[in-house]
XYZ file of C-alpha atoms in Angstrom:
774
model
C 8.343 9.243 -30.373
C 10.230 12.783 -31.867
C 8.382 14.975 -29.096
C 8.911 12.662 -26.870
C 13.056 12.896 -28.124
C 12.732 16.564 -27.813
C 11.510 16.561 -24.025
C 8.242 17.480 -23.869
C 5.843 15.522 -21.551
C 2.393 14.628 -22.979
C 1.059 15.329 -26.233
C -2.550 14.990 -27.827
C -3.682 12.051 -30.741
C -6.796 13.288 -31.749
C -8.870 10.570 -31.273
C -10.616 9.773 -34.482
C -6.940 8.463 -35.152
C -6.482 5.843 -31.896
C -9.502 4.013 -32.175
C -9.169 0.640 -32.351
C -5.353 1.349 -33.057
C -1.630 0.730 -31.628
C -2.639 3.004 -28.482
C 0.617 3.116 -26.260
C 0.406 2.055 -22.679
C 1.973 5.592 -21.408
C 4.648 8.309 -22.876
C 7.015 7.485 -22.233
C 6.762 4.189 -23.827
C 5.471 4.786 -26.424
C 6.424 1.169 -27.570
C 4.571 -1.159 -25.422
C 0.561 -1.010 -26.802
C -2.150 -1.122 -24.807
C -3.532 -5.055 -25.416
C -7.834 -5.255 -25.479
C -8.370 -6.974 -27.770
C -6.014 -10.010 -25.457
C -8.472 -8.843 -22.409
C -11.717 -8.851 -24.569
C -10.415 -12.923 -25.693
C -10.094 -13.869 -22.609
C -12.825 -12.623 -21.467
C -14.869 -13.940 -23.771
C -13.774 -16.919 -22.666
C -13.877 -17.359 -19.583
C -17.697 -15.979 -19.931
C -18.664 -19.069 -21.858
C -17.326 -21.225 -19.347
C -18.807 -19.813 -16.143
C -22.428 -18.763 -17.972
C -22.890 -16.098 -16.494
C -22.560 -12.249 -16.099
C -19.385 -11.099 -14.909
C -18.131 -8.059 -12.457
C -15.528 -5.542 -13.685
C -13.125 -6.967 -11.489
C -12.978 -10.638 -12.896
C -13.608 -9.309 -16.374
C -10.006 -7.599 -16.000
C -8.335 -9.844 -13.629
C -10.001 -13.305 -15.257
C -8.943 -10.741 -18.806
C -5.192 -11.406 -17.395
C -5.120 -15.103 -17.034
C -2.328 -17.225 -18.706
C -4.536 -19.709 -19.670
C -8.154 -18.653 -19.546
C -8.973 -21.740 -21.128
C -8.137 -24.395 -18.505
C -7.447 -22.255 -14.735
C -9.299 -23.740 -12.472
C -12.135 -20.260 -11.448
C -14.077 -20.085 -8.164
C -14.129 -17.077 -6.045
C -12.354 -17.443 -2.355
C -10.550 -20.444 -3.067
C -8.313 -20.825 -6.614
C -5.522 -19.633 -6.904
C -5.244 -17.893 -10.205
C -1.857 -17.145 -11.975
C -1.643 -14.172 -13.798
C 0.211 -11.901 -16.732
C -0.111 -8.623 -15.286
C 0.704 -5.389 -17.253
C 3.480 -3.827 -15.707
C 5.184 -2.877 -12.260
C 5.074 0.183 -9.461
C 7.730 0.290 -6.755
C 8.535 2.691 -4.795
C 11.629 3.400 -3.235
C 11.684 1.785 -0.280
C 10.526 -1.417 -1.257
C 12.085 -1.154 -4.698
C 15.934 -1.654 -2.956
C 14.913 -5.258 -1.656
C 13.054 -6.028 -5.194
C 15.463 -4.862 -7.171
C 18.397 -6.853 -5.727
C 16.297 -9.872 -5.642
C 15.957 -9.154 -9.081
C 19.865 -8.840 -9.600
C 19.842 -11.983 -7.836
C 17.596 -13.946 -9.942
C 20.468 -13.347 -12.923
C 17.738 -12.351 -15.215
C 19.259 -9.586 -18.444
C 16.493 -7.208 -18.198
C 12.423 -6.689 -17.380
C 10.038 -8.952 -19.054
C 7.597 -5.745 -18.670
C 7.111 -1.815 -18.594
C 8.245 -1.045 -14.884
C 8.714 2.383 -13.033
C 11.110 3.141 -9.396
C 9.961 6.244 -7.941
C 11.737 8.075 -5.253
C 9.401 9.078 -2.475
C 9.409 7.503 0.745
C 13.409 8.641 1.715
C 12.459 12.096 1.714
C 11.703 13.372 5.730
C 10.038 16.348 6.443
C 11.614 19.197 8.468
C 12.008 22.634 6.555
C 9.767 22.675 3.330
C 9.922 21.319 0.112
C 12.744 22.819 -1.390
C 15.677 22.276 1.756
C 13.928 18.375 2.415
C 14.768 17.875 -1.683
C 18.286 18.689 -1.209
C 19.056 17.521 2.565
C 17.127 14.339 1.583
C 18.938 13.990 -2.054
C 22.350 14.379 -0.288
C 21.687 11.998 2.733
C 20.647 9.311 0.200
C 22.902 9.816 -2.470
C 23.883 6.700 -2.574
C 20.731 4.619 -2.457
C 19.436 6.821 -5.659
C 21.839 5.979 -7.559
C 21.938 2.210 -6.719
C 18.250 2.495 -7.714
C 18.571 5.193 -11.049
C 21.557 2.249 -12.410
C 19.686 -0.666 -11.399
C 16.744 1.007 -13.612
C 19.345 1.658 -16.160
C 21.237 -1.360 -16.111
C 17.747 -3.531 -16.102
C 15.887 -1.549 -17.794
C 13.120 0.140 -15.676
C 11.916 3.843 -16.033
C 13.092 5.656 -12.741
C 11.260 8.894 -11.462
C 14.335 11.283 -9.188
C 13.385 12.248 -5.823
C 11.180 15.535 -5.888
C 9.010 13.187 -8.302
C 6.054 13.016 -6.364
C 3.941 10.100 -4.767
C 4.232 6.789 -6.751
C 0.130 6.567 -6.689
C -0.054 10.216 -7.599
C 2.355 9.635 -10.681
C 0.538 6.245 -11.939
C -3.128 7.548 -11.936
C -1.435 10.875 -14.289
C 0.237 8.278 -16.415
C 0.349 4.881 -16.007
C -3.026 3.475 -14.627
C -5.988 3.010 -17.663
C -9.546 1.230 -17.453
C -8.413 -2.160 -18.076
C -4.794 -2.476 -16.625
C -4.162 -5.120 -14.630
C -0.195 -3.684 -12.477
C 1.450 -4.663 -9.229
C 3.062 -2.626 -6.818
C 5.341 -2.849 -4.620
C 3.059 -0.773 -2.367
C -0.066 -1.608 -0.361
C -1.637 1.753 -1.672
C -1.164 0.555 -4.975
C -5.138 0.305 -5.275
C -4.942 3.892 -5.713
C -4.637 2.916 -9.990
C -8.309 2.175 -9.455
C -9.841 5.171 -9.711
C -8.901 5.298 -12.994
C -10.969 1.369 -13.820
C -7.677 -0.153 -13.092
C -6.738 -3.569 -11.524
C -4.013 -2.340 -9.288
C -2.344 -4.684 -6.631
C -0.705 -4.186 -3.503
C 2.420 -7.032 -3.341
C 5.756 -7.940 -1.827
C 9.114 -7.414 -3.707
C 8.912 -10.966 -4.718
C 6.052 -10.556 -6.084
C 7.240 -8.301 -7.665
C 10.008 -9.957 -9.521
C 7.859 -12.634 -10.917
C 5.976 -10.588 -13.096
C 9.255 -8.359 -13.712
C 10.811 -11.954 -14.899
C 7.906 -12.244 -16.714
C 6.986 -15.969 -14.909
C 2.489 -15.589 -13.884
C 1.997 -14.328 -10.737
C -0.398 -16.311 -8.304
C -2.644 -14.715 -6.381
C -5.931 -15.672 -4.651
C -9.605 -16.439 -7.623
C -10.905 -13.013 -4.622
C -14.768 -12.366 -3.472
C -16.163 -9.703 -5.009
C -17.674 -7.123 -2.669
C -20.078 -4.679 -4.515
C -20.704 -1.445 -3.168
C -22.981 0.456 -3.950
C -23.512 3.802 -4.409
C -26.917 5.903 -4.333
C -27.844 9.759 -4.724
C -24.794 12.835 -4.319
C -22.138 14.368 -2.987
C -22.161 17.867 -1.683
C -21.243 19.968 0.870
C -19.221 18.829 3.313
C -19.120 15.588 2.235
C -16.328 14.157 -0.376
C -15.034 10.985 -0.911
C -12.874 10.024 1.733
C -16.341 9.761 3.760
C -17.516 7.417 1.327
C -14.301 5.321 2.372
C -14.145 6.042 5.985
C -17.680 4.870 6.276
C -17.167 1.605 4.446
C -14.025 0.674 7.082
C -16.342 1.379 9.798
C -18.680 -1.109 8.282
C -15.911 -3.055 6.834
C -13.002 -3.043 9.640
C -9.855 -3.773 8.910
C -9.811 -6.979 7.894
C -13.540 -6.795 6.753
C -11.925 -6.983 3.202
C -9.499 -9.620 2.859
C -9.333 -12.140 -0.029
C -11.598 -9.657 -1.706
C -12.027 -7.370 -4.561
C -14.325 -3.573 -3.482
C -15.928 -2.717 -6.507
C -18.329 0.031 -6.447
C -21.680 0.752 -8.896
C -24.684 2.549 -8.973
C -25.950 5.770 -9.946
C -24.463 7.769 -7.207
C -20.713 6.516 -9.269
C -21.042 9.489 -11.704
C -21.041 12.143 -8.710
C -17.802 11.739 -7.709
C -14.024 12.399 -9.261
C -11.492 10.769 -10.986
C -9.656 11.808 -8.693
C -12.227 11.317 -5.677
C -12.850 7.363 -7.177
C -8.602 7.097 -6.830
C -9.074 8.222 -2.768
C -11.744 6.036 -1.879
C -9.618 2.988 -3.635
C -6.873 3.834 -2.259
C -7.795 3.818 1.132
C -9.439 0.614 0.203
C -6.322 -1.151 1.682
C -7.214 -0.394 5.385
C -10.001 -2.741 5.069
C -7.385 -5.776 4.257
C -9.236 -5.439 0.808
C -6.839 -7.126 -2.343
C -7.929 -4.007 -4.469
C -10.088 -1.632 -5.071
C -12.252 -0.396 -8.846
C -14.489 1.945 -10.654
C -16.263 1.426 -13.678
C -14.775 3.186 -16.320
C -16.914 6.949 -17.252
C -17.085 9.701 -17.923
C -15.277 11.055 -15.170
C -12.177 9.203 -16.380
C -12.481 9.977 -19.650
C -12.465 13.970 -18.446
C -9.215 13.436 -16.493
C -7.287 11.227 -18.770
C -7.695 13.695 -21.524
C -6.414 16.369 -18.705
C -3.391 14.316 -18.592
C -2.200 14.241 -22.041
C -4.285 10.227 -22.483
C -7.188 11.287 -25.221
C -5.895 8.603 -27.162
C -6.543 5.595 -24.757
C -9.896 6.964 -23.884
C -10.984 6.692 -27.805
C -9.579 3.204 -27.181
C -11.410 2.877 -23.998
C -14.735 4.108 -25.699
C -14.134 0.903 -28.308
C -14.014 -1.611 -25.284
C -15.964 0.210 -23.019
C -18.496 -3.122 -22.597
C -15.798 -4.514 -21.317
C -14.903 -1.655 -18.427
C -18.004 -1.677 -16.364
C -19.989 -4.741 -15.010
C -22.207 -6.903 -17.139
C -25.890 -6.543 -15.123
C -26.778 -8.833 -13.573
C -23.763 -10.039 -12.053
C -23.719 -11.296 -8.802
C -21.464 -9.835 -5.600
C -20.248 -11.988 -2.410
C -21.359 -9.430 -0.678
C -23.992 -5.518 -1.131
C -23.649 -2.291 1.246
C -25.825 0.372 -0.043
C -24.766 3.822 0.942
C -26.724 7.004 0.447
C -24.359 9.632 -0.483
C -26.369 11.907 -0.252
C -27.250 11.230 3.110
C -23.429 10.399 4.116
C -21.982 12.835 6.396
C -18.446 13.688 7.049
C -16.501 11.340 8.829
C -13.289 11.667 10.598
C -11.613 7.715 12.055
C -9.689 6.898 14.460
C -7.598 7.389 16.669
C -4.809 3.936 16.166
C -6.741 1.924 13.929
C -8.108 3.820 10.081
C -11.652 1.618 11.081
C -13.151 3.266 14.309
C -15.486 5.780 12.626
C -17.228 8.774 13.637
C -19.516 11.700 11.851
C -17.205 15.032 12.977
C -20.233 15.917 14.416
C -19.786 14.423 17.586
C -16.383 13.892 17.098
C -15.820 16.316 19.909
C -18.315 14.906 22.974
C -16.467 11.633 22.103
C -12.585 12.931 22.170
C -13.560 14.166 26.091
C -15.747 11.254 26.959
C -12.549 8.791 26.187
C -9.785 11.115 27.641
C -8.606 12.168 23.864
C -7.275 15.616 23.230
C -9.200 18.163 21.645
C -7.137 20.389 20.859
C -5.268 19.711 17.806
C -1.199 19.970 17.918
C -1.210 19.875 14.027
C -2.800 19.577 10.902
C -1.681 18.011 7.810
C -3.469 17.323 4.481
C -1.523 15.654 1.482
C -0.579 11.868 0.580
C -1.139 9.405 -1.753
C -4.587 9.632 -0.842
C -5.551 12.849 -1.059
C -3.250 14.916 -2.690
C -5.606 15.932 -6.121
C -5.721 19.211 -7.711
C -9.387 18.851 -6.376
C -8.213 18.205 -2.869
C -5.790 21.151 -2.771
C -8.709 23.625 -3.963
C -11.347 22.832 -1.934
C -8.766 23.131 1.037
C -7.264 26.209 -0.178
C -11.269 27.370 -0.698
C -11.594 26.195 3.267
C -9.011 28.849 4.051
C -9.605 32.034 2.285
C -12.764 31.897 3.740
C -10.938 32.249 7.006
C -7.634 34.938 5.429
C -10.931 36.784 4.630
C -11.699 37.279 8.147
C -8.270 37.980 9.060
C -8.025 34.261 10.409
C -5.293 31.615 10.473
C -4.509 28.450 11.802
C -4.431 28.341 15.197
C -3.076 24.581 14.878
C 0.337 23.686 12.671
C -0.656 23.278 9.349
C 1.286 21.215 6.583
C 0.739 20.740 3.136
C 2.780 17.738 0.913
C 1.558 18.083 -2.913
C 0.584 14.466 -4.725
C 3.808 15.243 -7.102
C 5.467 17.973 -9.760
C 2.270 18.136 -11.807
C -0.184 19.314 -8.385
C 3.023 21.542 -7.073
C 3.483 23.371 -10.210
C -0.341 24.040 -10.604
C -1.201 24.983 -7.305
C 1.777 27.428 -7.745
C 0.217 28.322 -10.998
C -3.241 28.948 -9.136
C -2.419 30.559 -6.667
C -3.521 27.273 -3.965
C -0.271 26.881 -2.925
C -0.311 30.246 -1.925
C -3.526 30.613 0.317
C -2.696 27.829 2.039
C 0.245 29.094 2.942
C -1.107 32.248 3.585
C -3.151 30.850 6.225
C 0.082 29.671 7.779
C 0.634 26.177 6.385
C 4.314 24.704 5.482
C 4.156 23.420 1.601
C 6.371 20.223 2.048
C 8.372 18.407 -0.128
C 6.992 16.119 -3.117
C 7.180 13.033 -1.215
C 5.485 10.474 1.715
C 7.205 12.611 4.265
C 5.298 12.293 7.620
C 2.336 9.497 6.512
C 5.010 7.474 6.530
C 6.872 8.682 9.337
C 9.378 10.780 7.709
C 8.984 13.603 10.037
C 11.078 15.319 12.201
C 8.785 16.358 14.598
C 10.059 19.318 16.867
C 6.746 20.615 18.513
C 6.232 17.999 20.932
C 8.365 15.595 23.043
C 8.059 11.783 22.534
C 5.904 10.166 24.733
C 3.809 13.884 25.483
C -0.402 12.991 24.916
C -1.364 15.054 22.045
C -4.264 15.217 18.397
C -3.250 15.469 15.465
C -5.615 14.985 12.004
C -4.312 14.551 8.283
C -5.747 13.711 4.924
C -3.654 10.171 5.000
C -4.736 7.157 5.336
C -3.134 5.022 8.077
C -3.287 6.412 11.966
C -0.992 2.902 13.865
C 0.257 3.848 17.015
C 3.584 5.989 16.206
C 2.829 5.829 12.633
C 3.439 8.860 11.753
C 5.919 10.838 14.257
C 7.022 7.294 16.167
C 5.812 9.015 19.416
C 2.412 6.084 21.077
C 0.624 8.545 22.646
C 0.094 10.565 19.072
C -3.869 10.658 18.996
C -3.960 10.616 14.847
C -6.991 11.303 13.363
C -8.028 10.226 9.463
C -10.678 12.882 7.995
C -10.680 14.569 4.104
C -8.545 17.262 3.335
C -11.354 20.439 3.923
C -12.226 19.022 7.294
C -8.582 18.749 8.474
C -8.671 22.742 6.950
C -11.624 23.922 8.944
C -10.495 21.849 11.834
C -6.470 23.403 11.660
C -8.045 26.748 11.454
C -10.317 25.977 14.621
C -7.494 24.576 16.905
C -10.264 21.966 18.262
C -11.785 18.308 17.647
C -14.875 20.200 19.632
C -15.792 22.076 15.949
C -18.696 21.083 13.481
C -17.526 23.328 10.268
C -21.682 22.792 9.170
C -22.803 23.815 12.741
C -20.846 25.964 14.662
C -19.205 29.102 14.131
C -15.948 31.010 13.678
C -14.971 34.353 15.320
C -13.169 36.667 13.164
C -10.529 39.297 13.411
C -13.425 41.689 14.071
C -14.986 39.788 16.835
C -18.245 38.469 14.691
C -18.656 35.719 14.484
C -19.214 33.691 11.059
C -19.929 30.450 9.551
C -17.351 28.346 6.765
C -19.005 27.724 3.677
C -18.899 23.878 1.863
C -15.503 24.512 -0.639
C -16.371 24.429 -3.504
C -13.667 23.821 -6.122
C -12.313 22.020 -9.938
C -11.941 19.063 -9.783
C -9.491 19.735 -13.483
C -7.060 23.205 -13.872
C -9.125 24.992 -16.208
C -5.573 25.678 -18.260
C -3.544 22.707 -18.943
C -2.043 21.352 -15.514
C 2.019 22.682 -15.408
C 4.376 19.675 -15.870
C 6.550 21.289 -13.909
C 10.517 20.059 -13.832
C 10.804 17.393 -16.278
C 12.166 14.676 -13.105
C 11.823 10.972 -14.987
C 14.791 9.264 -16.678
C 14.334 6.579 -19.821
C 16.940 3.347 -18.948
C 17.944 3.310 -22.397
C 17.847 0.658 -25.040
C 21.345 -1.430 -24.482
C 21.527 -1.328 -20.063
C 24.081 -4.665 -20.510
C 27.274 -2.447 -20.158
C 25.525 0.063 -17.041
C 27.794 -0.530 -13.767
C 25.373 -1.515 -10.588
C 27.347 -0.289 -7.597
C 26.914 -1.939 -4.488
C 29.707 -1.189 -1.240
C 30.237 -4.359 0.425
C 31.240 -1.951 3.649
C 27.856 -0.101 2.567
C 25.527 0.352 5.651
C 22.181 1.807 3.206
C 22.742 -1.807 0.555
C 23.125 -5.288 0.619
C 23.653 -8.155 -1.931
C 21.502 -10.448 -0.930
C 22.267 -14.035 0.288
C 20.366 -17.504 -0.657
C 18.257 -18.936 2.113
C 18.645 -22.285 3.561
C 17.343 -24.976 1.935
C 14.537 -27.187 4.075
C 15.938 -30.188 4.929
C 13.181 -32.285 4.152
C 12.242 -33.097 8.524
C 9.811 -31.865 10.590
C 10.452 -28.674 12.986
C 11.214 -29.913 16.472
C 11.483 -28.005 19.779
C 10.889 -24.747 18.244
C 11.261 -21.799 20.574
C 8.459 -18.862 20.461
C 9.853 -15.657 20.694
C 7.299 -13.467 21.438
C 3.895 -14.559 21.584
C 2.213 -11.636 20.045
C -0.394 -9.290 21.899
C -3.684 -7.518 20.647
C -2.941 -5.578 16.962
C 0.742 -6.435 15.218
C 1.113 -4.411 11.792
C 3.533 -4.260 9.475
C 4.514 -1.051 11.277
C 4.691 -3.124 14.617
C 6.785 -5.445 12.522
C 9.298 -3.613 10.927
C 8.721 -0.447 11.644
C 9.413 2.431 9.364
C 10.416 6.174 9.644
C 14.235 6.890 10.894
C 14.852 3.344 9.542
C 13.696 2.984 5.777
C 17.530 4.757 5.691
C 17.758 0.149 5.942
C 15.650 -1.098 3.516
C 18.154 -2.229 1.200
C 20.276 -3.640 4.055
C 18.897 -6.727 5.081
C 20.562 -7.622 8.420
C 20.514 -3.972 9.369
C 16.979 -3.774 8.931
C 16.426 -6.582 10.987
C 17.514 -4.916 13.584
C 13.706 -3.411 14.297
C 11.764 -6.633 14.614
C 9.233 -6.273 16.470
C 9.927 -4.428 18.842
C 6.690 -2.463 18.232
C 4.989 -5.758 18.825
C 3.674 -5.851 22.396
C 4.454 -9.092 24.289
C 1.736 -10.865 25.493
C 3.638 -11.665 28.383
C 4.707 -8.567 30.163
C 2.836 -6.123 28.083
C 5.359 -4.196 26.998
C 7.356 -3.310 23.320
C 10.768 -4.610 22.475
C 10.705 -6.697 25.467
C 11.195 -10.926 25.544
C 12.260 -13.528 27.762
C 15.709 -14.983 26.175
C 14.960 -19.150 26.832
C 17.836 -20.024 27.045
C 19.496 -17.367 29.702
C 15.891 -16.874 31.140
C 16.914 -12.585 31.074
C 14.792 -10.617 29.526
C 15.904 -8.262 26.461
C 15.553 -6.572 23.077
C 13.942 -8.580 20.310
C 16.162 -8.671 17.394
C 18.950 -9.464 19.633
C 17.388 -12.303 21.440
C 16.218 -13.244 17.347
C 19.869 -13.111 16.633
C 21.255 -15.238 19.842
C 18.838 -17.903 18.718
C 20.176 -17.821 15.439
C 23.640 -18.139 17.132
C 23.270 -20.786 18.858
C 21.233 -23.094 16.180
C 17.729 -22.985 17.501
C 14.712 -22.475 15.608
C 11.652 -20.086 17.165
C 8.884 -19.295 15.540
C 6.210 -16.130 17.074
C 2.492 -16.498 18.254
C 0.234 -13.460 16.641
C -3.028 -12.759 17.155
C -5.727 -12.319 14.806
C -5.474 -9.598 11.239
C -1.494 -10.774 11.640
C 1.111 -7.910 8.663
C -2.119 -5.368 8.686
C -0.652 -2.864 6.560
C 2.127 -1.842 4.520
C 2.997 -3.875 1.814
C 6.515 -3.917 3.289
C 8.761 -7.387 2.259
C 11.166 -6.856 4.985
C 8.272 -7.843 7.671
C 8.788 -11.996 6.138
C 12.321 -10.971 5.526
C 13.771 -10.036 8.624
C 12.438 -13.067 10.459
C 13.797 -15.644 7.619
C 17.386 -13.835 7.799
C 17.637 -14.147 12.182
C 16.130 -17.811 11.851
C 12.640 -17.581 12.229
C 10.177 -20.892 10.479
C 6.968 -20.630 11.500
C 4.214 -17.964 12.283
C 0.977 -19.171 14.160
C -2.379 -16.511 14.274
C -5.061 -16.168 14.397
C -5.961 -14.787 10.905
C -3.266 -12.895 8.568
C -3.941 -10.119 6.306
C -2.965 -10.695 2.750
C -0.221 -9.078 1.423
C 1.962 -10.689 4.510
C 0.867 -14.207 4.195
C 2.078 -13.606 1.003
C 4.795 -12.434 1.551
C 6.039 -15.388 4.574
C 5.535 -17.595 1.862
C 7.368 -16.099 -0.782
C 10.363 -15.871 1.726
C 10.221 -19.915 3.034
C 8.797 -19.244 6.317
C 5.482 -20.889 7.158
C 2.592 -19.170 7.814
C -0.440 -20.819 9.877
C -3.350 -20.844 11.285
C -5.237 -22.015 14.070
C -7.503 -24.256 13.130
C -9.855 -23.315 16.750
C -8.166 -19.346 17.512
C -8.824 -20.764 21.122
C -5.401 -23.089 20.947
C -4.204 -20.047 20.799
C -4.857 -18.864 24.695
C -3.131 -22.718 25.089
C 0.200 -21.654 24.384
C 2.650 -19.788 26.929
C 6.338 -17.623 25.295
C 8.271 -20.331 27.370
C 6.886 -23.578 26.155
C 8.413 -25.738 22.511
C 6.807 -26.241 19.243
C 6.780 -28.969 17.165
C 5.438 -29.063 13.351
C 5.216 -32.696 12.248
C 3.711 -34.017 8.950
C 5.998 -31.892 6.301
C 6.828 -34.884 4.460
C 3.464 -35.171 3.107
C 3.069 -31.537 3.093
C -0.124 -30.743 0.477
C -2.486 -28.752 -0.398
C -5.701 -28.344 1.705
C -4.163 -30.942 4.338
C -3.803 -29.254 8.970
C -0.970 -30.250 9.873
C 0.418 -31.455 13.367
C 1.645 -28.574 16.363
C 2.685 -29.762 19.462
C 3.376 -28.387 22.081
C 5.532 -29.000 25.081
C 5.174 -27.375 28.281
C 7.878 -26.408 30.912
C 6.358 -29.196 33.599
C 6.332 -31.824 30.688
C 2.744 -32.279 30.000
C 2.028 -32.159 25.860
C -1.092 -31.035 24.037
C -1.644 -31.656 19.821
C -3.370 -28.664 18.312
C -3.971 -28.284 14.182
C -3.279 -25.283 12.585
C -4.379 -24.653 8.896
C -2.886 -23.786 6.191
C -3.370 -21.763 2.358
C -0.271 -23.083 0.415
C -1.258 -24.700 -3.370
C 1.313 -26.846 -4.484
C 3.647 -24.623 -6.432
C 3.851 -22.208 -2.405
C 4.910 -25.758 -0.555
C 7.651 -25.700 -3.402
C 8.935 -22.116 -2.244
C 8.944 -23.423 1.313
C 10.782 -26.817 0.354
C 13.595 -24.326 -2.343
C 14.001 -22.289 1.159
C 11.923 -19.657 -0.828
C 10.226 -18.172 -4.130
C 13.429 -16.805 -5.102
C 15.516 -19.530 -4.995
C 12.734 -21.777 -6.201
C 12.592 -19.406 -9.674
C 16.863 -20.120 -9.677
C 15.770 -23.704 -10.050
C 13.201 -24.133 -12.677
C 16.108 -21.483 -14.657
C 18.984 -23.983 -14.598
C 16.622 -26.789 -15.246
C 15.270 -25.340 -18.156
C 18.542 -24.116 -19.760
């Protein structure tokens, strides 16, 4: 405690003193302890009930059950009531999460929680300048988050600290933890053996309020790894390969559990990379078993005490022998080739050796305009070291990058350490620009100047997502996802037609040379340099703290409760838009410049569905107003319907709401008068977010019925008075010619979720229960 109060950021405790002792979950919360005993007790209860071996993910999930003795457990069917250990929020989603928590009326969070300022920093001129600019532009938001954190007992990581998932890996994730985060890449923590799940802000409020959190019991997909990574192949290639196998929705409703002898050839941060990008296949989360690579990382990040405790409970941090998976994929790491996925979707997998020919055949630009390394997926010390190893070879032959090249450190600790160890300077020397410790271009925070909007071009990144317009808001940017070392090599060559495994470069002296496969330390030889102290501890008593939200603010807005269900069927709803094809949360609620409105529901609702393609005319942000017959922007049309008191619905395609955890994609349609979203299928997080805000996410019992609904039809959802779990609802389609037809719609609501709908939102229901109990 004295060390913490003195400002020392890490300290070591002899492992022999820690075994079976009280060990803090993190250095920042010395009085919050890891409770492996409870985990062990719950696992034993469930194992006895189920009478079978358990997978690792089952152990940790069931080990956090609110009532392990009575909870109904059936993978893929029942809803579990869980007690997560902690909550983490990034600044873009934390605004709405904290506004909802304020609305709950509760005085303090019930579990350790943190806010991380990483999304609002725009990449423009370089790290220091961009950070100063962000602090100035976002002062109102940062002040709100800092004061709200202080009032309600939430730790606050200031802008410049780093990306939320790297901070979690360095400080908060540990083997066996259950952590929920308001960002879809929260599964990054699975690289340290934790069950870390991305959710919307309303889910985070449940946990912060101390009430059980609901999750559909996940199926478990096993990925057996054999062989050993070598050469140009990297951990990123594992998940790029898996994404190609499972597609963007193949992991929906499942946890991806990696196991097998190949696991030990992957570093801890490499395992985190694999888990992180599991979000791109729709997985609930991903996880690796506790092993020596995790122990090594815990020790290097000042948590040898946690590693010693994990050693004592290791049998609960690995899968049982003979456990059964719902599906098994096997990958031989010795045969795995470097991959590059894209463009426009993260599951379009290609070996790097093939991408040049494929690009030429498909008409994709082969010249690379920009290469970008970093992001929450690939910004570890090892990632930077391997990239620097490639860059160093080019410099030795007098070469620099032909493409523009940017570097994003994952955290202040990574930035300070790669500066000390010379990696950052090597990457600058080869032509790189080191950006701030933040999400930057990965989330669309990129003030790109080298092209005009609409100009067809190619970029390569070590990021996780490459949806249309995601990085730079240009729909003609062909973004490809690969490992940092491949990005570096391709940026030096300047073309997708370069294969570093076989092709030669020409040095400044005119001589040809071939890049050798990079080799770098997974962890620094010295201790990590913590850099600047960027953490704000919450005070012991924050009751006197004032939280500022100006009524005239354009960035922040206190929330008003949504209206309660009136007890009637939803009749004669208009169709705001029938969406054609892929519709991610980027299409529903764009990021980039819109991030500044994440705390102001009315303002951000002006981006509702502006990226979705209207099947009626094949255009984005152009829909027919059924009352005036004029075409106009989607948000304007929704606002007109709301003004006229008309309820409306959205019709979607497959995997609707794929991508980010951003609950604004659910809040916005609710705010503007939407009542129902009907699709062929939903992404997990988005479906839950819609339920939380009192909307009805429904799926076609027969997917072909998608073709029966036309944008000019009216819809009625009948049978809501008898709305019960498992029972389909009827939808009456009224065509303009007066004819009608009836189709059936499925839903996944359980009893408590039906209560959310009836109350108007999950938050309204929470308030009702609070009033009842008091």
